[in-house]
Coordinates of N, CA and C in Angstrom, one line a residue:
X1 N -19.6 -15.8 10.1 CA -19.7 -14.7 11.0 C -19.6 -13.4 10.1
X2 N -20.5 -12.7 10.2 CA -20.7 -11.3 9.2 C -19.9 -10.3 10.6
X3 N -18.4 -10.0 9.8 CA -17.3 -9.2 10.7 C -17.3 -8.0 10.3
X4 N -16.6 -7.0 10.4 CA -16.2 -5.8 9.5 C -15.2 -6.2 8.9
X5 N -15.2 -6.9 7.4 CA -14.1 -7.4 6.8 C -13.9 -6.6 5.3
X6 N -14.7 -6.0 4.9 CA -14.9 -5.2 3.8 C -14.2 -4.1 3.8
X7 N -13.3 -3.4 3.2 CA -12.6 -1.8 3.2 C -13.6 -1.3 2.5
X8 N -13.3 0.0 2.5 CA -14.1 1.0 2.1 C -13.6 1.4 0.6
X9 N -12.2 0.9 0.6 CA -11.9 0.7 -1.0 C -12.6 -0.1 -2.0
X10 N -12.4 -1.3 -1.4 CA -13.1 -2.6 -1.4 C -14.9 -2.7 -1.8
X11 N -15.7 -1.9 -1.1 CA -17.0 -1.6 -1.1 C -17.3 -0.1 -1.9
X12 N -16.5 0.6 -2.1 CA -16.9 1.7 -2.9 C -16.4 1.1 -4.3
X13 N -15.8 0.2 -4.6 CA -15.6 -0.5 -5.8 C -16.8 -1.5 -6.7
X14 N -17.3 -2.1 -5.3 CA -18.6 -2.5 -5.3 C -19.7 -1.9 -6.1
X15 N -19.4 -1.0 -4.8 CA -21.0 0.1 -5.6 C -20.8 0.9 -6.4
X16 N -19.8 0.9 -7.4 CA -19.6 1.7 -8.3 C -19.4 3.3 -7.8
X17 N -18.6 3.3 -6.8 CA -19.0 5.5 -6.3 C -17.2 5.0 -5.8
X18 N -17.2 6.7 -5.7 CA -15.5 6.9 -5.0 C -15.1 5.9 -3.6
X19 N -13.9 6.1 -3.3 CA -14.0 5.9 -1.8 C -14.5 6.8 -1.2
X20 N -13.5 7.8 -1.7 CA -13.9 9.2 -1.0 C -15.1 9.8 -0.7
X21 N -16.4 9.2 -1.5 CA -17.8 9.1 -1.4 C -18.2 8.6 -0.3
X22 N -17.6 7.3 -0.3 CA -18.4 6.6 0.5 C -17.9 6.6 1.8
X23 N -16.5 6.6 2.4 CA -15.9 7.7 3.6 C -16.8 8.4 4.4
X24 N -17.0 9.6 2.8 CA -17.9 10.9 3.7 C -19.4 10.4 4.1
X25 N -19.8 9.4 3.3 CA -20.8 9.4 3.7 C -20.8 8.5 4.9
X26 N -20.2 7.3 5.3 CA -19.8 6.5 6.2 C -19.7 7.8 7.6
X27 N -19.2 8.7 7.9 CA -18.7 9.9 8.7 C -20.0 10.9 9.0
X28 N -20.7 10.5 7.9 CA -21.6 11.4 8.2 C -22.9 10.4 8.8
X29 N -23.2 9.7 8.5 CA -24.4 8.7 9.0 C -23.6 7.6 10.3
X30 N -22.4 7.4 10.0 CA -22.4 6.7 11.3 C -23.2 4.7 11.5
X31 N -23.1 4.3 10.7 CA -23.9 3.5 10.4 C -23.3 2.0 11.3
X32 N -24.3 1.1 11.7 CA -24.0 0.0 12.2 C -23.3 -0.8 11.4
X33 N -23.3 -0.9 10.0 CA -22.7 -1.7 9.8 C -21.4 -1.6 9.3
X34 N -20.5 -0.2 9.8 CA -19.2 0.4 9.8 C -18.6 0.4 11.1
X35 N -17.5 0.4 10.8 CA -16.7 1.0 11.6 C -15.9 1.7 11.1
X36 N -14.7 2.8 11.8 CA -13.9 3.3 11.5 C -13.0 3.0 12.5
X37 N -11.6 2.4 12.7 CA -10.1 2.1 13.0 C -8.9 2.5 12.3
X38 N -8.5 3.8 13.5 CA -9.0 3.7 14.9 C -9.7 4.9 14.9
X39 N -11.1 4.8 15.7 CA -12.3 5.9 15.8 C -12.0 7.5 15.7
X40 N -11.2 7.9 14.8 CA -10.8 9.0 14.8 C -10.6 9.7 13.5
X41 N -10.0 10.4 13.3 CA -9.9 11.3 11.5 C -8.5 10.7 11.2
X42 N -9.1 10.2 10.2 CA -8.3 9.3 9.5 C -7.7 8.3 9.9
X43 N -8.9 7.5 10.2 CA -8.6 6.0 10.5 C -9.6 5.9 9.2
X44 N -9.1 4.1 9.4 CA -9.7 3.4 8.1 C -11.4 3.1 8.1
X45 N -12.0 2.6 7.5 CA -13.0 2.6 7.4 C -13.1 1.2 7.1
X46 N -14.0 -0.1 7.7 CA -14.4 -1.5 7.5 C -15.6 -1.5 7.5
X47 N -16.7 -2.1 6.6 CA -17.9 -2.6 6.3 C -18.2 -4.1 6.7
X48 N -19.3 -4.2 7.0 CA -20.0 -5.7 7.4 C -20.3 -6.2 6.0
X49 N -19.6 -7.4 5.3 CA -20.0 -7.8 4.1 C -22.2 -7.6 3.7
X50 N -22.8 -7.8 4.6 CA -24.3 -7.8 4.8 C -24.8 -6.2 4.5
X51 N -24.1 -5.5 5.2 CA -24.5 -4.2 5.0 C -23.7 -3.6 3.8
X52 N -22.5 -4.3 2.9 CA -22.2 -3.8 1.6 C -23.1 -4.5 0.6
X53 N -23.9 -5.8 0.9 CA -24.9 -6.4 0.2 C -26.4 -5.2 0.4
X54 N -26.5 -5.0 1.0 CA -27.5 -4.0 1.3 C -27.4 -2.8 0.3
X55 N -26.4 -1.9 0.7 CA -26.2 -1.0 0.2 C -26.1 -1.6 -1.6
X56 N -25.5 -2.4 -1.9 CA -26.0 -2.5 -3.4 C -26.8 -2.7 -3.8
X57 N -27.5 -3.6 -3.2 CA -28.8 -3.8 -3.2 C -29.8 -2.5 -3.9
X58 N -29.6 -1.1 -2.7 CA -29.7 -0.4 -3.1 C -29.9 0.6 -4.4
X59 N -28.2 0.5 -4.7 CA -28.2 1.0 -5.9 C -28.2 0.1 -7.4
X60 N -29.1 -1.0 -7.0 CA -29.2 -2.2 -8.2 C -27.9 -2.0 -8.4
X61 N -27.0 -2.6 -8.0 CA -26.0 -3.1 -8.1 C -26.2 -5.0 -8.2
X62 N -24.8 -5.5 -8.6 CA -25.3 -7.3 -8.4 C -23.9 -7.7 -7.0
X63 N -25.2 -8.0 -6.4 CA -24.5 -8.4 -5.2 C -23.4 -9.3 -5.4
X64 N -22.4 -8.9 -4.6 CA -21.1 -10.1 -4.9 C -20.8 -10.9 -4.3
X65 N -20.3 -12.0 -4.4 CA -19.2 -13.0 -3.5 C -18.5 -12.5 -2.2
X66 N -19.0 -11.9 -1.2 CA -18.5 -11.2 -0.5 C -17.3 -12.4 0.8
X67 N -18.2 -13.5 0.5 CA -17.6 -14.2 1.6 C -15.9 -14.7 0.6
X68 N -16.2 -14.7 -0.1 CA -15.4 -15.4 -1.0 C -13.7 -13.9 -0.4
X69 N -14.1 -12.9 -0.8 CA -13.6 -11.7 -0.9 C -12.6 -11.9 0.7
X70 N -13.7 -11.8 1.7 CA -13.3 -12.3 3.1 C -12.0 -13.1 3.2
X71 N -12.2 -14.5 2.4 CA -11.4 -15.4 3.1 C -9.9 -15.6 2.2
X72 N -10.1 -14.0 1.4 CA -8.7 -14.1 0.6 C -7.4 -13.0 1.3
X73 N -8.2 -13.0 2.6 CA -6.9 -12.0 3.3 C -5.8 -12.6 3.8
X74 N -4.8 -11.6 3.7 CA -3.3 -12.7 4.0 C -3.3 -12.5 5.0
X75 N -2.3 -14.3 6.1 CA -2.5 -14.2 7.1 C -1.2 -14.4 7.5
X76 N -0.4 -14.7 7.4 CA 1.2 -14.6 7.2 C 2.0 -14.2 8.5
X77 N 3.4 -14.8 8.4 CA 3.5 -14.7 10.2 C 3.8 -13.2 10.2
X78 N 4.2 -12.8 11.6 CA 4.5 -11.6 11.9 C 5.8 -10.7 11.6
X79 N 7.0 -11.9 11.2 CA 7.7 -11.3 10.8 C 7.9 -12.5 9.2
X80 N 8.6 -12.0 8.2 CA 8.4 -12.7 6.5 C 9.6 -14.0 7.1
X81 N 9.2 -14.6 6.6 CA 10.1 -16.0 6.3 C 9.5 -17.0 5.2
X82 N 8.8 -17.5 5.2 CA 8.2 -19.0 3.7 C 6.8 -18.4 4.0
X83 N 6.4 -17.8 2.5 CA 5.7 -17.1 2.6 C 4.7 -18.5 1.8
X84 N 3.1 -18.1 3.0 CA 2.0 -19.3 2.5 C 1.6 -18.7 1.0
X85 N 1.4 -19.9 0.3 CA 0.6 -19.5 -1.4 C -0.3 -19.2 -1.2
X86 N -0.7 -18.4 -2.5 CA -2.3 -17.5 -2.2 C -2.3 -17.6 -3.6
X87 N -3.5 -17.5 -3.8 CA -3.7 -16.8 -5.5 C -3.8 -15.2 -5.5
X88 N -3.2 -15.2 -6.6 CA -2.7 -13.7 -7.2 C -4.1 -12.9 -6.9
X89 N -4.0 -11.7 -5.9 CA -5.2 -11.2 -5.4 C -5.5 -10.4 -6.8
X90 N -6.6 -9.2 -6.5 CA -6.9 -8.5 -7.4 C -6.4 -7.3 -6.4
X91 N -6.1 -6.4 -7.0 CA -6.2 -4.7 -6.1 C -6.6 -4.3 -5.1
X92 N -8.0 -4.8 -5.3 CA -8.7 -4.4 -4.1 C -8.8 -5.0 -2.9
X93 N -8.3 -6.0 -3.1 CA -8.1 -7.4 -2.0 C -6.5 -7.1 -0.9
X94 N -5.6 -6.0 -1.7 CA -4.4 -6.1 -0.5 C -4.8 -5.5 0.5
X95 N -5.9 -4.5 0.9 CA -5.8 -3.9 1.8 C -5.5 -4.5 3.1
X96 N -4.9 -4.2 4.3 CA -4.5 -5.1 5.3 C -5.6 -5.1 6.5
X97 N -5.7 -5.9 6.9 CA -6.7 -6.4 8.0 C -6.9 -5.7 9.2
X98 N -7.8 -5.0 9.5 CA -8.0 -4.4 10.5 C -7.0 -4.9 11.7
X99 N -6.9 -5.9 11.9 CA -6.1 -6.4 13.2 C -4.6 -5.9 13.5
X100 N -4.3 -5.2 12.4 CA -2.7 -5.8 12.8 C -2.1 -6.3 12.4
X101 N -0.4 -6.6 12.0 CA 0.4 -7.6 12.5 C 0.3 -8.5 11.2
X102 N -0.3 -8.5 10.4 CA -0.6 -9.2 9.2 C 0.2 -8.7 7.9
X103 N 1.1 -9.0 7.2 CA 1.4 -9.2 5.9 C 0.2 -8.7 4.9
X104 N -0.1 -7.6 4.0 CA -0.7 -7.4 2.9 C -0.3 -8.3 1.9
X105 N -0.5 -8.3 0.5 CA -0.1 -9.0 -0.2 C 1.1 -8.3 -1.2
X106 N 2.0 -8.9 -1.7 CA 2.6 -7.5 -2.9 C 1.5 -7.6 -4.1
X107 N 1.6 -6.0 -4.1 CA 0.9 -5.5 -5.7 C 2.0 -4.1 -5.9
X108 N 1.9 -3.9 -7.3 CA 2.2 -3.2 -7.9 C 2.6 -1.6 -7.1
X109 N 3.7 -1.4 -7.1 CA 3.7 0.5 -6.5 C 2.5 1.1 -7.3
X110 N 2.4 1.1 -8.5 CA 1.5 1.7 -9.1 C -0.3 2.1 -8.5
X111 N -0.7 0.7 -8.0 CA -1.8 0.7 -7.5 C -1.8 1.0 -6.0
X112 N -0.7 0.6 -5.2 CA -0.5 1.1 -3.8 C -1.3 2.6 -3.3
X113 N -1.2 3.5 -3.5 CA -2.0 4.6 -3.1 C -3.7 4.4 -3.4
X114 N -4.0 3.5 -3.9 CA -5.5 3.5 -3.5 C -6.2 2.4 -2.8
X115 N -5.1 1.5 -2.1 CA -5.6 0.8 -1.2 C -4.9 0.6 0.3
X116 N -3.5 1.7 0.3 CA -2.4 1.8 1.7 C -3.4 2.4 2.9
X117 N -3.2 1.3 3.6 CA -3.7 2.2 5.2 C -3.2 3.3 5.3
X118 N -4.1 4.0 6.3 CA -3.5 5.6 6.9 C -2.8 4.9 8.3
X119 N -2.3 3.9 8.9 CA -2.1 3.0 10.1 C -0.7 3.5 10.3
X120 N 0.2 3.2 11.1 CA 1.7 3.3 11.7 C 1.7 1.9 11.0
X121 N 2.9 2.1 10.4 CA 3.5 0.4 9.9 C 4.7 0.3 9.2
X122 N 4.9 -0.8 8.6 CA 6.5 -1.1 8.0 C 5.4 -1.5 6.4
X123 N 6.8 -1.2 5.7 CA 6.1 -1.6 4.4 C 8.1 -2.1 3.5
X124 N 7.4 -3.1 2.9 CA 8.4 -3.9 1.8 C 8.8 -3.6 0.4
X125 N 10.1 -2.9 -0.2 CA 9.8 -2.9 -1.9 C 10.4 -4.3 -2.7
X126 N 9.8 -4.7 -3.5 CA 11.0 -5.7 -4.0 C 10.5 -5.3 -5.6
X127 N 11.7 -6.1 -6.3 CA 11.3 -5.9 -8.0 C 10.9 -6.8 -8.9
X128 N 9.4 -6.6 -9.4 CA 8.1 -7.1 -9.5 C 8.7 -8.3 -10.6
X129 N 10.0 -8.0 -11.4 CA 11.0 -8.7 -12.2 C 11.2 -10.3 -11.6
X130 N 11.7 -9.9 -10.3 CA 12.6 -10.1 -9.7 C 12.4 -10.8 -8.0
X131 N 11.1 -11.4 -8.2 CA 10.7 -11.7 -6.8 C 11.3 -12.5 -6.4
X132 N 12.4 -13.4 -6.9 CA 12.9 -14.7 -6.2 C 14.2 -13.6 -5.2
X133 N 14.5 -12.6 -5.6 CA 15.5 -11.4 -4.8 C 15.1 -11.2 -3.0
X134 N 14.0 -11.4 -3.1 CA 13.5 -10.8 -2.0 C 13.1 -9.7 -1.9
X135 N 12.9 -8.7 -0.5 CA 12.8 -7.5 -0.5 C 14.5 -6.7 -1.0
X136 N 13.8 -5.4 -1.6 CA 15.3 -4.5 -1.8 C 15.5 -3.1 -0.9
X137 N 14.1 -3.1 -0.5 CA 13.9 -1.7 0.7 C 12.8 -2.1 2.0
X138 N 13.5 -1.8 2.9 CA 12.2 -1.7 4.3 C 12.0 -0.5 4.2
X139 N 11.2 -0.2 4.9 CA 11.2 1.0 5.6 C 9.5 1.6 6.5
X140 N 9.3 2.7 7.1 CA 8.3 2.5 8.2 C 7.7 4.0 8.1
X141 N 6.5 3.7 8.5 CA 5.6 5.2 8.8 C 5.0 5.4 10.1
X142 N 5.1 6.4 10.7 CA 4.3 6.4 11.7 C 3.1 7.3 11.3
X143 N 2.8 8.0 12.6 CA 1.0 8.5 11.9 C 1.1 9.8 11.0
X144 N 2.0 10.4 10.8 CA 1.7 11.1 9.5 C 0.3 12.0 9.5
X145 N 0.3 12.4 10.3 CA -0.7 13.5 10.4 C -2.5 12.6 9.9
X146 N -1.9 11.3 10.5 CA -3.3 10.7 10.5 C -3.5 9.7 9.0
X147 N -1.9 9.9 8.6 CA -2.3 9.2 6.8 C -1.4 8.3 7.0
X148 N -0.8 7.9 7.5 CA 0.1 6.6 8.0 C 0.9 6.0 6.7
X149 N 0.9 5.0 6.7 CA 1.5 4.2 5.3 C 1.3 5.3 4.0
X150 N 0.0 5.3 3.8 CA -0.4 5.8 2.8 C 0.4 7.3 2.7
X151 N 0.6 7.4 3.8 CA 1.3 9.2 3.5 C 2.6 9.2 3.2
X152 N 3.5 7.9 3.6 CA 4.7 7.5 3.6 C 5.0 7.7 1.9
X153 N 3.9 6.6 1.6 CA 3.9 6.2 0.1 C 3.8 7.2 -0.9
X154 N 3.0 8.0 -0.7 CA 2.4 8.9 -1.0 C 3.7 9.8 -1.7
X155 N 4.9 10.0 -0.6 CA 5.9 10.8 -0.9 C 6.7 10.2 -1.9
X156 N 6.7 8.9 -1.9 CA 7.7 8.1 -3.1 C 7.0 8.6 -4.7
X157 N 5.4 8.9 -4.7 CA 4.6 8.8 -5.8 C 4.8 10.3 -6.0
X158 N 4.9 11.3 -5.5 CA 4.8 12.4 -6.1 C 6.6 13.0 -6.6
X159 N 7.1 12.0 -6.3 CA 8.5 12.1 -6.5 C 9.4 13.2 -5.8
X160 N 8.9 13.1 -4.0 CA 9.7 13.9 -2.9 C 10.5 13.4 -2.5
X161 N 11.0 11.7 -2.6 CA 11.7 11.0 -2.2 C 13.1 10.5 -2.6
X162 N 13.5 11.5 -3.9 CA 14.4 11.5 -4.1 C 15.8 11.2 -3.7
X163 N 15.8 11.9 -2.4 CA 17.0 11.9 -1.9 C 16.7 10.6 -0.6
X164 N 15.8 9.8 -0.7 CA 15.9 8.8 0.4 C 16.4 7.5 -0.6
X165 N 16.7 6.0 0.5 CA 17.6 4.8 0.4 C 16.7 4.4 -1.4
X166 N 15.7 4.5 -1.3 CA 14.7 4.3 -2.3 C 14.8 4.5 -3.7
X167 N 14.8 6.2 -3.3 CA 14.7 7.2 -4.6 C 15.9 7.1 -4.9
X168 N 16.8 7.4 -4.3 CA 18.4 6.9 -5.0 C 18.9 6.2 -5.9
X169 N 18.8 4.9 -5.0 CA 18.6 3.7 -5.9 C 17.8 3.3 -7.1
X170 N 16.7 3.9 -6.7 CA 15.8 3.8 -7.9 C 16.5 4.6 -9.0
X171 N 17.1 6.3 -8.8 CA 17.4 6.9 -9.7 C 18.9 6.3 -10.5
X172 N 19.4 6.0 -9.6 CA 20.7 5.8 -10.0 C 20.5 4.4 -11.1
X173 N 19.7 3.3 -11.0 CA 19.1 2.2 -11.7 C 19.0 2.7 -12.9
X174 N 18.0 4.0 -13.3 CA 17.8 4.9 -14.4 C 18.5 5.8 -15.3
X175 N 19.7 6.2 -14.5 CA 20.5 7.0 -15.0 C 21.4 6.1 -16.0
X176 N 21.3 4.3 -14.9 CA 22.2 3.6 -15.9 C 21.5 2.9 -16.9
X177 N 20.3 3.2 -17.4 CA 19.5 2.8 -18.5 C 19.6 3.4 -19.8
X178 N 20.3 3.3 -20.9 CA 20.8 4.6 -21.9 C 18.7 4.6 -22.5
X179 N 18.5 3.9 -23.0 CA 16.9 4.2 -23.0 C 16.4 5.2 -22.3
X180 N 16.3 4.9 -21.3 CA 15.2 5.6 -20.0 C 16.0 7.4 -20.3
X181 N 17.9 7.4 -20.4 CA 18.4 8.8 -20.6 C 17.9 9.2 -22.0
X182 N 18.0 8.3 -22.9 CA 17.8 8.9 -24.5 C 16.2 9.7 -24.0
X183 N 15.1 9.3 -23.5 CA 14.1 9.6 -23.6 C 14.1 11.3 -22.9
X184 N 14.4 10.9 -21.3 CA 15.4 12.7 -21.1 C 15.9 13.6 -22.1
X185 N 16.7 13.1 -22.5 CA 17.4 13.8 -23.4 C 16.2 14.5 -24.7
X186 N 15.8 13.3 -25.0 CA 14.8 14.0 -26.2 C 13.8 14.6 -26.1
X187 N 13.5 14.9 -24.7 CA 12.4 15.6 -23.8 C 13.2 16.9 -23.8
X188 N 14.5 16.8 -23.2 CA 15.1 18.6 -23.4 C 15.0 19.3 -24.8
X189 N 15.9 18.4 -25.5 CA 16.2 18.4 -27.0 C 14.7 19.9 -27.7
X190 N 13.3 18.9 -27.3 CA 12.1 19.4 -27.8 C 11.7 20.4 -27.5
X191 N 12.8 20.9 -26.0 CA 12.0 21.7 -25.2 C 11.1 21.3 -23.9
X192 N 10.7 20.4 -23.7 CA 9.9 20.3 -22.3 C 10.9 19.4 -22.1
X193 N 11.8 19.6 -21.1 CA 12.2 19.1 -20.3 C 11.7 18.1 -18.7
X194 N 12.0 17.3 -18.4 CA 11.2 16.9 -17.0 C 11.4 17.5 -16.1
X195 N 10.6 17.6 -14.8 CA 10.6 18.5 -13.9 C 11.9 17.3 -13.2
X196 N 12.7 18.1 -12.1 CA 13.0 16.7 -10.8 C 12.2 16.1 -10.2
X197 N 10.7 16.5 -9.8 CA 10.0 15.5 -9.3 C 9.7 14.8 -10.0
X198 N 8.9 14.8 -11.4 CA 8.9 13.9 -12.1 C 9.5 13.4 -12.4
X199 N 10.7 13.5 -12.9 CA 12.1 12.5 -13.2 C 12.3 11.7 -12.2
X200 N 11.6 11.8 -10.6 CA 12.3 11.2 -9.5 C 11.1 9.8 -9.5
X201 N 10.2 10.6 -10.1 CA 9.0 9.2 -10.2 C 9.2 8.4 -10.9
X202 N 9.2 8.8 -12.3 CA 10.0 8.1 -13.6 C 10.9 7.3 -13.5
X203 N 11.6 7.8 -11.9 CA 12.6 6.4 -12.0 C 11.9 5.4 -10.9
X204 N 11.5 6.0 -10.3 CA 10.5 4.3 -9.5 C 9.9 3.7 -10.4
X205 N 9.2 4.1 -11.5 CA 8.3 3.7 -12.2 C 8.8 2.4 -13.1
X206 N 10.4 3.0 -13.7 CA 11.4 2.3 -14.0 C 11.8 1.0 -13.5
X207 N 11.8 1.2 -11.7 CA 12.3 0.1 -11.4 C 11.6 -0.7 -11.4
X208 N 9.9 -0.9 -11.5 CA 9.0 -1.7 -12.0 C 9.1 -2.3 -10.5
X209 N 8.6 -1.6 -9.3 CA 8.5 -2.3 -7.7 C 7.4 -2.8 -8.0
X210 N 7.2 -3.8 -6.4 CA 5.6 -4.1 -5.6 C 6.2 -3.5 -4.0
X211 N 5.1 -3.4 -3.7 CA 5.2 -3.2 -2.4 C 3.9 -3.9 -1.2
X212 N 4.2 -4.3 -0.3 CA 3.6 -4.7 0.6 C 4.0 -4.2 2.5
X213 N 2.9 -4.3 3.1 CA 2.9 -3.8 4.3 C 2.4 -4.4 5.6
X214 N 2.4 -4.1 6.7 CA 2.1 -4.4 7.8 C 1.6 -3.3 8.7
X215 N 0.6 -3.5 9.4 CA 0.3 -2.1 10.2 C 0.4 -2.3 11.2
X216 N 0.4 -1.2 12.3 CA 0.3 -1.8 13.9 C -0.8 -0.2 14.2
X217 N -0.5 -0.6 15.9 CA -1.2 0.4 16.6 C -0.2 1.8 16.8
X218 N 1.0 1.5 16.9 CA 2.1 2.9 17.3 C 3.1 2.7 16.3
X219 N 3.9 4.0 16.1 CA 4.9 4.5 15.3 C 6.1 3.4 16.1
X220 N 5.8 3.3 17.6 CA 7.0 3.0 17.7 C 7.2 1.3 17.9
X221 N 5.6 0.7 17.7 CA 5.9 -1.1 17.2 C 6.4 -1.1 15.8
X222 N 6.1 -0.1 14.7 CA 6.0 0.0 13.3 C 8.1 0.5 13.5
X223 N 9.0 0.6 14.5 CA 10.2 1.2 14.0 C 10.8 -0.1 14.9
X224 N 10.0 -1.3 15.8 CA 10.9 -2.1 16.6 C 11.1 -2.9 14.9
X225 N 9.7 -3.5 15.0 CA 10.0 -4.4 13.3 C 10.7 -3.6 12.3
X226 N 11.1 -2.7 11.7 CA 11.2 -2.1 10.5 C 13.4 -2.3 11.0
X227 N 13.7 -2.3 12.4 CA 14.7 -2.7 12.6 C 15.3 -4.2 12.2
X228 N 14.2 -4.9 12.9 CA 14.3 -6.5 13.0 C 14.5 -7.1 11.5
X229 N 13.5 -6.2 10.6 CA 13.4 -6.0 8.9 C 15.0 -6.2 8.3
X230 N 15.8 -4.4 8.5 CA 16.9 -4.5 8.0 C 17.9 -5.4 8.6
X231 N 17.7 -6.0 9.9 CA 19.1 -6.5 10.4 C 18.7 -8.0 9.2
X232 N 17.8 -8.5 9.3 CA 17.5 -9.7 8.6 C 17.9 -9.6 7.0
X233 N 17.6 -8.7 6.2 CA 17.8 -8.4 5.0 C 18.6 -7.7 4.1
X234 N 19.8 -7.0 5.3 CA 20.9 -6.1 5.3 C 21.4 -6.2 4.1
X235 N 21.8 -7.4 3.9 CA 22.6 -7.9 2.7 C 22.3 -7.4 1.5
X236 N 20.8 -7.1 1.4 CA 20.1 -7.0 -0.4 C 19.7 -5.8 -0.3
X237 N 19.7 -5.2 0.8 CA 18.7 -4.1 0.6 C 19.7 -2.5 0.0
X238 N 18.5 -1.9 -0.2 CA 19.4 -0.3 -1.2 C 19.2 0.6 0.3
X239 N 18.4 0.3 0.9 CA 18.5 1.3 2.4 C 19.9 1.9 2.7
X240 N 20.2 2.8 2.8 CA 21.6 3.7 3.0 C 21.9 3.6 4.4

């Protein structure tokens, strides 16, 4: 069945061009073999594998394994318990499934901002060290002026999130690293000191997270789960 299963991450990787390219151009032509979810500014953008074969086609590109791409999405229950094996995706494979309700896969915080929905949802941190721990943070987005997850995330990466369950923990993890301070220190020492936001990044970067997500349709399915989340995981988590 040729679905809209392709992201526009996913397919502008393909064709060798931005997302952001291929977005605008998706917005501007309107094409059958897109959609956008949910039909508005800043919803996501999904491709018909056939019409991302096309389009490379196009730009002699070498058409890919598309079906293969398809059948690597996670399908995982609705809320985490024994999680099914999968092979280790690639980046561009966590994006989450247009439907809903589905488990992404964990990847790296690092990579997260170029594949996070703009959707209402809950999202997971655990330490990439450390995955037999479980998760060590819940927490949830709603629509965010239309950037959803991704806008959530967004604030951890530019290092605004200092003062949340997160950044705390993360900082405080760093502060107790004499390495991670000696490097501070010899940053003053020289003269350029770190800014606080960057220092607040520096230390997520530290804690060496993954993160994975769930989307829904409303902020307030994305805050019933993100409860159900901490009562279940209370015990481990850095959430304040």
């Amino acid at each position: 069945m040729d679905d809209y299963s392709v992201s526009a991450e996913e397919a502008a990787a393909i064709l060798g061009i931005s997302a952001k390219t291929l977005r605008q151009t998706l917005r501007n032509q309107r094409p059958a073999g897109a959609r956008q979810v949910p039909p508005q500014h800043g919803g996501n953008w999904f491709l018909k594998p056939s019409y991302v074969e096309q389009l490379a086609t196009q730009r002699g590109r070498r058409i890919p394994n598309l079906s293969a791409l398809s059948s690597d999405r996670v399908t995982s229950a609705h809320l985490p318990g024994v999680e099914r094996p999968s092979p280790k995706p690639a980046v561009a494979r966590a994006v989450a499934d247009p439907t809903h309700g589905t488990w992404s896969q964990w990847i790296p915080f690092s990579d997260a901002l170029k594949v996070a929905p703009r959707f209402p949802g809950v999202y997971m941190f655990r330490i990439a060290a450390e995955p037999h721990r479980g998760p060590v943070y819940v927490g949830m987005a709603g629509e965010r002026k239309g950037n959803g997850l991704r806008g959530r995330l967004t604030i951890y990466a530019s290092g605004k999130g200092a003062g949340s369950g997160l950044g705390e923990h993360a900082f405080d993890r760093a502060l107790e690293d004499p390495t991670w301070l000696q490097a501070r220190l010899d940053e003053a020492l020289a003269g350029t000191p770190m800014r606080a936001k960057a220092a607040a990044r520096s230390a997520i970067d530290h804690a060496g997270l993954e993160v994975r997500w769930q989307t829904f349709e409303t902020r307030a399915q994305a805050l019933q789960v993100e409860a159900q989340l901490i009562n279940e995981y209370r015990h481990q988590l850095w959430n304040r």
